mmCIF file of C-alpha atoms in Angstrom:
data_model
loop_
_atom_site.group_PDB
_atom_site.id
_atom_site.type_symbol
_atom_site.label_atom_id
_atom_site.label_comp_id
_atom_site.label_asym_id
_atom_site.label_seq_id
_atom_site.Cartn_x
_atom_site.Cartn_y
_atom_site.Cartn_z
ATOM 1 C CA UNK A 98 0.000 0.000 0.000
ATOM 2 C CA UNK A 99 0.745 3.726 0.114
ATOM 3 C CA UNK A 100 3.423 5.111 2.302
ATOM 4 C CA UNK A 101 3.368 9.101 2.895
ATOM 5 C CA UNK A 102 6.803 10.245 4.434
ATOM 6 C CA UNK A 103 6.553 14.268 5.874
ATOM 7 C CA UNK A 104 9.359 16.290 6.876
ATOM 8 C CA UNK A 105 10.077 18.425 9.102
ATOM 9 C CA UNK A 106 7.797 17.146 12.489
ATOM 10 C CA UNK A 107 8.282 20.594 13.630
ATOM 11 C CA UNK A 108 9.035 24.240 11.825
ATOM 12 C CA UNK A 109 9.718 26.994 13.648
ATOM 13 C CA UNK A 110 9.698 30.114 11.637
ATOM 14 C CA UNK A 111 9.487 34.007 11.810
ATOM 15 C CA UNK A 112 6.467 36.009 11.424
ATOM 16 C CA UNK A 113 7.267 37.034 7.801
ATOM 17 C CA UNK A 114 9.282 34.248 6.470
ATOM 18 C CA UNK A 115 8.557 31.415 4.669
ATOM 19 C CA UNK A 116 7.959 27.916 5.241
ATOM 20 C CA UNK A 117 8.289 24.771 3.057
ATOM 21 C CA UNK A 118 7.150 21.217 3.843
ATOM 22 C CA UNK A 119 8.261 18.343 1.932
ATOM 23 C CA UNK A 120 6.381 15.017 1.806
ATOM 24 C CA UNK A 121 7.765 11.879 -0.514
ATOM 25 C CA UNK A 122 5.313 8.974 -1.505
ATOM 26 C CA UNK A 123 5.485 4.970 -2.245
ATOM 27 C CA UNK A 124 2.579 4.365 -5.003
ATOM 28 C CA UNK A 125 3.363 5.551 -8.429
ATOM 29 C CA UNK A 126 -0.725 5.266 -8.821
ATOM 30 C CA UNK A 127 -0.967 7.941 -6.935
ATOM 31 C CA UNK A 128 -2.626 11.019 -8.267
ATOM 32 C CA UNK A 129 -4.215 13.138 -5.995
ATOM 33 C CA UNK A 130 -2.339 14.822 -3.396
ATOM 34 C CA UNK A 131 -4.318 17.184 -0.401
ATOM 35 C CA UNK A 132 -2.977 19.213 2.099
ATOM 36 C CA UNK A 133 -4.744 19.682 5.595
ATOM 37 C CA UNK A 134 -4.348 22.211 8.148
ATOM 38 C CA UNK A 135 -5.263 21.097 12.165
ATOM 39 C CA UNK A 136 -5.770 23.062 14.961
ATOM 40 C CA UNK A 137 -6.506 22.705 17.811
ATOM 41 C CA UNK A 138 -9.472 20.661 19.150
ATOM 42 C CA UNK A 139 -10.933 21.028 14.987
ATOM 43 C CA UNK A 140 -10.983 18.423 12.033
ATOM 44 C CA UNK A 141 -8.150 18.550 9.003
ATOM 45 C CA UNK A 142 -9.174 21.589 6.634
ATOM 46 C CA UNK A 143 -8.442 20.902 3.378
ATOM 47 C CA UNK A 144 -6.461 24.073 2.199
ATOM 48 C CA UNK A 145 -5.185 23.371 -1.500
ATOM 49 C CA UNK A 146 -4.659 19.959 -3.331
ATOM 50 C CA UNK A 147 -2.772 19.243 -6.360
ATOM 51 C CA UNK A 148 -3.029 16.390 -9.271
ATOM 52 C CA UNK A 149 -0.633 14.357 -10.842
ATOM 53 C CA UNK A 150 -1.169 15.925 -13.882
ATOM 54 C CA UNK A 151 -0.043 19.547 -12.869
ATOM 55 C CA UNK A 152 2.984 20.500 -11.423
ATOM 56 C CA UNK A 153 2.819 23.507 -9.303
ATOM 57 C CA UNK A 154 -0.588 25.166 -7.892
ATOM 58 C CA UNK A 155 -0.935 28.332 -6.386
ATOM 59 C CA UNK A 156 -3.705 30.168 -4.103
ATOM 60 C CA UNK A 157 -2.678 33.520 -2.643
ATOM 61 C CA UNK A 158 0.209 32.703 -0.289
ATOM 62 C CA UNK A 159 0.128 28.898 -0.056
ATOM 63 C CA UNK A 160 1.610 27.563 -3.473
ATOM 64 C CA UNK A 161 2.116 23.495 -3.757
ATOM 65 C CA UNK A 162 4.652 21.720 -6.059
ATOM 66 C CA UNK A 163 4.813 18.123 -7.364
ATOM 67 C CA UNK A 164 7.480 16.304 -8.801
ATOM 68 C CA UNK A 165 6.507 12.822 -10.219
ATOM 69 C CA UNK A 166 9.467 11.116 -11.462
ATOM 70 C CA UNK A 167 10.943 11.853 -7.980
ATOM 71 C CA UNK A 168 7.402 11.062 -5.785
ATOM 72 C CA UNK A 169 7.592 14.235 -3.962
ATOM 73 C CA UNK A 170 5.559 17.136 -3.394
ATOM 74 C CA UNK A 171 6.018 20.245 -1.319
ATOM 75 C CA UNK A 172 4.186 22.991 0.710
ATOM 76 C CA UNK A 173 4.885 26.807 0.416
ATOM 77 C CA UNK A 174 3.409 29.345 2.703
ATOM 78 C CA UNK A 175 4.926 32.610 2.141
ATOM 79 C CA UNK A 176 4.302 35.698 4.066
ATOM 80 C CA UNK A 177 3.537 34.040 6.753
ATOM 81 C CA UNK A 178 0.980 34.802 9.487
ATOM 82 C CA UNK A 179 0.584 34.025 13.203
ATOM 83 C CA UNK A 180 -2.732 32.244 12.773
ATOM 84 C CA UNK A 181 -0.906 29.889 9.853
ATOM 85 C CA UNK A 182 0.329 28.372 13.278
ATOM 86 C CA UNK A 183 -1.357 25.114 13.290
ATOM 87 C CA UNK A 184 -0.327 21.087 12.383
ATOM 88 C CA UNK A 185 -0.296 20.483 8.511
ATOM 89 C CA UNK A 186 -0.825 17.187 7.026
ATOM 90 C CA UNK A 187 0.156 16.235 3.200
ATOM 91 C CA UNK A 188 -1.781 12.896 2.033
ATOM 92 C CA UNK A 189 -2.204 10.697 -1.229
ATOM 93 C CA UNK A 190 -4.882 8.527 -3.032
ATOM 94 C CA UNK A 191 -4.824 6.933 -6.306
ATOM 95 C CA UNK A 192 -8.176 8.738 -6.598
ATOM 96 C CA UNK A 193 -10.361 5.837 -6.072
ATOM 97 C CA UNK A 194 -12.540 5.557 -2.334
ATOM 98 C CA UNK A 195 -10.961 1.641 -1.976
ATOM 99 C CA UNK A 196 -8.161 2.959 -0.227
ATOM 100 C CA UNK A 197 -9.164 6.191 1.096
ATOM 101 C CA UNK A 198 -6.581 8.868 1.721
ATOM 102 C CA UNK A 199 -3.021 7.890 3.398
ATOM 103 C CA UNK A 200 -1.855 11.083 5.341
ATOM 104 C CA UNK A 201 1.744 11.629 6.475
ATOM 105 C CA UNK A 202 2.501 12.185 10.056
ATOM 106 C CA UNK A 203 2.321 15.940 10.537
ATOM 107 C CA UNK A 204 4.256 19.516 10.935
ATOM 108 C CA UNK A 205 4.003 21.465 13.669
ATOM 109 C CA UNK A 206 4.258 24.851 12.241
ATOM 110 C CA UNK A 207 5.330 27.390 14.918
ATOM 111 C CA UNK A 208 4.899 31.554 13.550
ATOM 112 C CA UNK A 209 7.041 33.221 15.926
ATOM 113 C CA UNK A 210 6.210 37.064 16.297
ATOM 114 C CA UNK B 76 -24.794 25.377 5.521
ATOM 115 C CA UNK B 77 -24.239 23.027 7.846
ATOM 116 C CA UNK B 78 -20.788 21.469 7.465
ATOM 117 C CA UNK B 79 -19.985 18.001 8.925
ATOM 118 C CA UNK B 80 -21.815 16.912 12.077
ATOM 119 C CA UNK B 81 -20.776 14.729 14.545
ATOM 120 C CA UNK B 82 -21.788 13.287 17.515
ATOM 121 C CA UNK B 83 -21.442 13.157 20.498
ATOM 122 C CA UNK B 84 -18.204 15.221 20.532
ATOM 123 C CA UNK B 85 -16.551 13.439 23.718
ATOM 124 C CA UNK B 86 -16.961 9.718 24.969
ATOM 125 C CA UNK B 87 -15.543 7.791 27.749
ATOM 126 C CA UNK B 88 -16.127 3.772 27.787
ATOM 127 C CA UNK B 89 -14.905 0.668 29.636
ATOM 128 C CA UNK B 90 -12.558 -2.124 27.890
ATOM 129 C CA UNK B 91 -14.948 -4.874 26.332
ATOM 130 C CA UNK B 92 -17.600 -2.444 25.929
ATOM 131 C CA UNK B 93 -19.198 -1.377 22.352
ATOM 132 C CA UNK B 94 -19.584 2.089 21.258
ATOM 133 C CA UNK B 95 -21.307 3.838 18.295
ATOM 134 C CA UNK B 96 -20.251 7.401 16.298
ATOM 135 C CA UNK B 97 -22.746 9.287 14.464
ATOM 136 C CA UNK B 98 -22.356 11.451 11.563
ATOM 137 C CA UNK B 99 -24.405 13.580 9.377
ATOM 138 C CA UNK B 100 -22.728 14.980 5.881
ATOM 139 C CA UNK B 101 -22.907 18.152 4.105
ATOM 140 C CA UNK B 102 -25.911 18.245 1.993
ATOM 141 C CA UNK B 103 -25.649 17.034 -1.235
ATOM 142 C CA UNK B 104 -22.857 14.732 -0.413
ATOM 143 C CA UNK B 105 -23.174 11.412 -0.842
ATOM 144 C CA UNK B 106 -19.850 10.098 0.114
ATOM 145 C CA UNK B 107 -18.957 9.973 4.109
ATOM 146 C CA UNK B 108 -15.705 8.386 5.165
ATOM 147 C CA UNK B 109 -13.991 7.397 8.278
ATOM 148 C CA UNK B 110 -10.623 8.331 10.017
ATOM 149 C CA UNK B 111 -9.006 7.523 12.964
ATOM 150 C CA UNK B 112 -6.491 9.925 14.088
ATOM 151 C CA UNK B 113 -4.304 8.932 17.163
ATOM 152 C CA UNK B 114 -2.826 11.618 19.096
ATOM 153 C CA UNK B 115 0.335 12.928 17.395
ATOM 154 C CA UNK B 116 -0.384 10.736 14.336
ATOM 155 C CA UNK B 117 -2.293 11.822 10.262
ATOM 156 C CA UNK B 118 -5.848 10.510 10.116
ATOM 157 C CA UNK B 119 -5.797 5.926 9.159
ATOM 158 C CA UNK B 120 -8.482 5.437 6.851
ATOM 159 C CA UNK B 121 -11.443 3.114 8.371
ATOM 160 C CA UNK B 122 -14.352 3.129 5.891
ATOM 161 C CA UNK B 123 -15.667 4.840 2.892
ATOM 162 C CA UNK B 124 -19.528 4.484 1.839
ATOM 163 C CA UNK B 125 -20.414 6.275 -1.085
ATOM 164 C CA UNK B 126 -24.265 5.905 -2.198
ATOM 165 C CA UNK B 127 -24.542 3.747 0.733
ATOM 166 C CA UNK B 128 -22.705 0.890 -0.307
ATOM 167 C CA UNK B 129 -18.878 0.173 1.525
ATOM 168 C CA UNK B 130 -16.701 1.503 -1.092
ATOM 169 C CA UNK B 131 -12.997 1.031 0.508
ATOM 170 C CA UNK B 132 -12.156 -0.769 4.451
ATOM 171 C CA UNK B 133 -8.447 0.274 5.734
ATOM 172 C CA UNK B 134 -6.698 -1.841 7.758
ATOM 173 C CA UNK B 135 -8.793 -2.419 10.791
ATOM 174 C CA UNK B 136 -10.167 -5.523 12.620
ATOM 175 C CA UNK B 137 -13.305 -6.632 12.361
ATOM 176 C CA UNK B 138 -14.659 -4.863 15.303
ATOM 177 C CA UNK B 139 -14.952 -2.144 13.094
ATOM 178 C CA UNK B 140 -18.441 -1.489 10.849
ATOM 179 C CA UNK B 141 -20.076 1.142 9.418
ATOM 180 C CA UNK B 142 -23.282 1.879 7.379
ATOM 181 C CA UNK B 143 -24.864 4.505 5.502
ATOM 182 C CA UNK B 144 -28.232 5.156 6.189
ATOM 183 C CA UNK B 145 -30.758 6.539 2.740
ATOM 184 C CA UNK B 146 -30.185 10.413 4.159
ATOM 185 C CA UNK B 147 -26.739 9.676 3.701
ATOM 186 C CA UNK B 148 -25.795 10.019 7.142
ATOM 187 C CA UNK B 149 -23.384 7.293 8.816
ATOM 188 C CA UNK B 150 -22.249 5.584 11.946
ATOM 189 C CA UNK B 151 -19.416 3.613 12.939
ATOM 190 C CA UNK B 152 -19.637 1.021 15.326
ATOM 191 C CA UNK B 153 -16.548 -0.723 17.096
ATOM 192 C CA UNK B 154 -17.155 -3.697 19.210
ATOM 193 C CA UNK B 155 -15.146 -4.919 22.139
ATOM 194 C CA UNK B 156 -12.935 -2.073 22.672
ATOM 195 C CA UNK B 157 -9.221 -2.371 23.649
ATOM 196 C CA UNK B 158 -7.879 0.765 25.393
ATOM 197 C CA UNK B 159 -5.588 1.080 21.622
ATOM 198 C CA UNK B 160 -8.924 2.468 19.989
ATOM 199 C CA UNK B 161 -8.970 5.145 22.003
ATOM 200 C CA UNK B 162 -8.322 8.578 19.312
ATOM 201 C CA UNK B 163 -10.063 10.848 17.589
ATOM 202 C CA UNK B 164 -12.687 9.444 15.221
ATOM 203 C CA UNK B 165 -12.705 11.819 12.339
ATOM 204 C CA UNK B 166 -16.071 11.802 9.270
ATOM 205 C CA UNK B 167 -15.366 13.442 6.292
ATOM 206 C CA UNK B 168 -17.747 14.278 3.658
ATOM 207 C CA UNK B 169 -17.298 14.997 -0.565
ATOM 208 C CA UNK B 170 -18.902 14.739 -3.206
ATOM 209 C CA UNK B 171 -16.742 12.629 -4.981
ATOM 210 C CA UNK B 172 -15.065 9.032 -3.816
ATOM 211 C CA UNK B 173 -12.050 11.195 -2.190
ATOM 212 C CA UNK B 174 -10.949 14.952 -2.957
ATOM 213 C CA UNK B 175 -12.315 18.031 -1.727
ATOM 214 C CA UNK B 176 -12.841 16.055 1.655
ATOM 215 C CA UNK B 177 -14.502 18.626 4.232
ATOM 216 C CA UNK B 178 -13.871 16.551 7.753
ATOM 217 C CA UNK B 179 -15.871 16.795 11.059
ATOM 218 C CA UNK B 180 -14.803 17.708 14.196
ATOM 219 C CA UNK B 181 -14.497 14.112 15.206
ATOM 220 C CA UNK B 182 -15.457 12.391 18.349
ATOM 221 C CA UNK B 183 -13.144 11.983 21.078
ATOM 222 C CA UNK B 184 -13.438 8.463 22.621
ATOM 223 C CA UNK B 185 -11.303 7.610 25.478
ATOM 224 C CA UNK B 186 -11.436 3.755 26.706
ATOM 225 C CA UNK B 187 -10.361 3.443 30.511
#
């Protein structure tokens, strides 16, 4: 099955700056990629999600890159805010609901002022 | 509108003891799938039921079931409980078999 590998478990960054998560996957299948944000106490939101046949997507300050050949894809948050601070999740499906989603462990994104 | 329901928000049960998680979808969805999210840990896909038939089972025991009732709402029922199941039970909703998930809440179950 699917294996979702995140990096870093924790990013602690200045109000300002930017922060990048990386996430690698197993399943060449795999074509649909979602990132989540947590906090606290509140259900993943699903903030922007890419597909295996585009390579970069980009919504106001949160921009997401894929790379196929290498099975990785990456998170960008520029400009970034105190309430960005929250736990992000990347995840991947091969699009059909037999499998359901398969979410990496997590970043802790800290926004220090 | 309503976004994903789900109830009760916080549950406390015994070992051996059988416990059931309700959840109502966003309107017009007709896929509802189910996560467990231990602390620390991404969501572990249970279940998805899409048009009421069981669509996709992760890799749970059989202590785990679901159902999807006509309205589209779902529960998920887990038998004998082991103090491991105790997490976050997440429901997402979507229109389609899995993007543009919008998740729950979840339900909080702690087995003492």
């Amino acid at each position: 099955g699917e294996n979702v590998e995140q990096h870093p478990s924790t990013l602690s960054v200045q109000e300002g700056d930017s922060a990048v998560i990386k996430c690698t996957y197993s399943d060449s299948a795999s074509n649909y990629f979602p990132w989540y944000k947590q906090e606290l106490g509140k259900g993943p939101q699903l903030i922007i999600d890419i597909r295996s046949n585009v390579g970069e997507k980009k919504d106001q300050r949160i921009a997401v890159t894929l790379n196929k050949t290498a099975k990785h894809f990456s998170l960008h948050i520029t400009e970034t805010q105190p309430e960005d601070s929250a736990v992000y999740f990347c995840a991947a499906s091969n699009g059909g609901g037999a499998d359901g989603l398969t979410f990496g462990k997590g970043t802790h994104l800290i926004i220090q002022p | 509108d309503a976004g994903v329901t789900q109830s009760p928000t916080h549950l406390i049960k015994t070992r051996g003891q059988q416990v059931t998680l309700r959840c109502s979808p966003i309107s017009g969805h007709k896929s509802v799938s189910w996560y467990q999210q231990v602390l620390g840990q991404g969501p572990q896909f249970i279940f998805q039921y899409y048009e009421k038939e069981e669509r996709g089972r992760g890799n749970f025991p059989d202590r785990f079931s679901a159902r999807q009732f006509p309205n589209y709402s779902s529960e998920l029922n887990v038998n004998a409980l082991l103090l491991g199941d105790s997490a976050l039970y997440l429901c997402a909703s979507s229109l389609g078999q899995v993007d543009g998930y919008t998740f729950g809440s979840g339900t909080r179950l702690t087995v003492v």
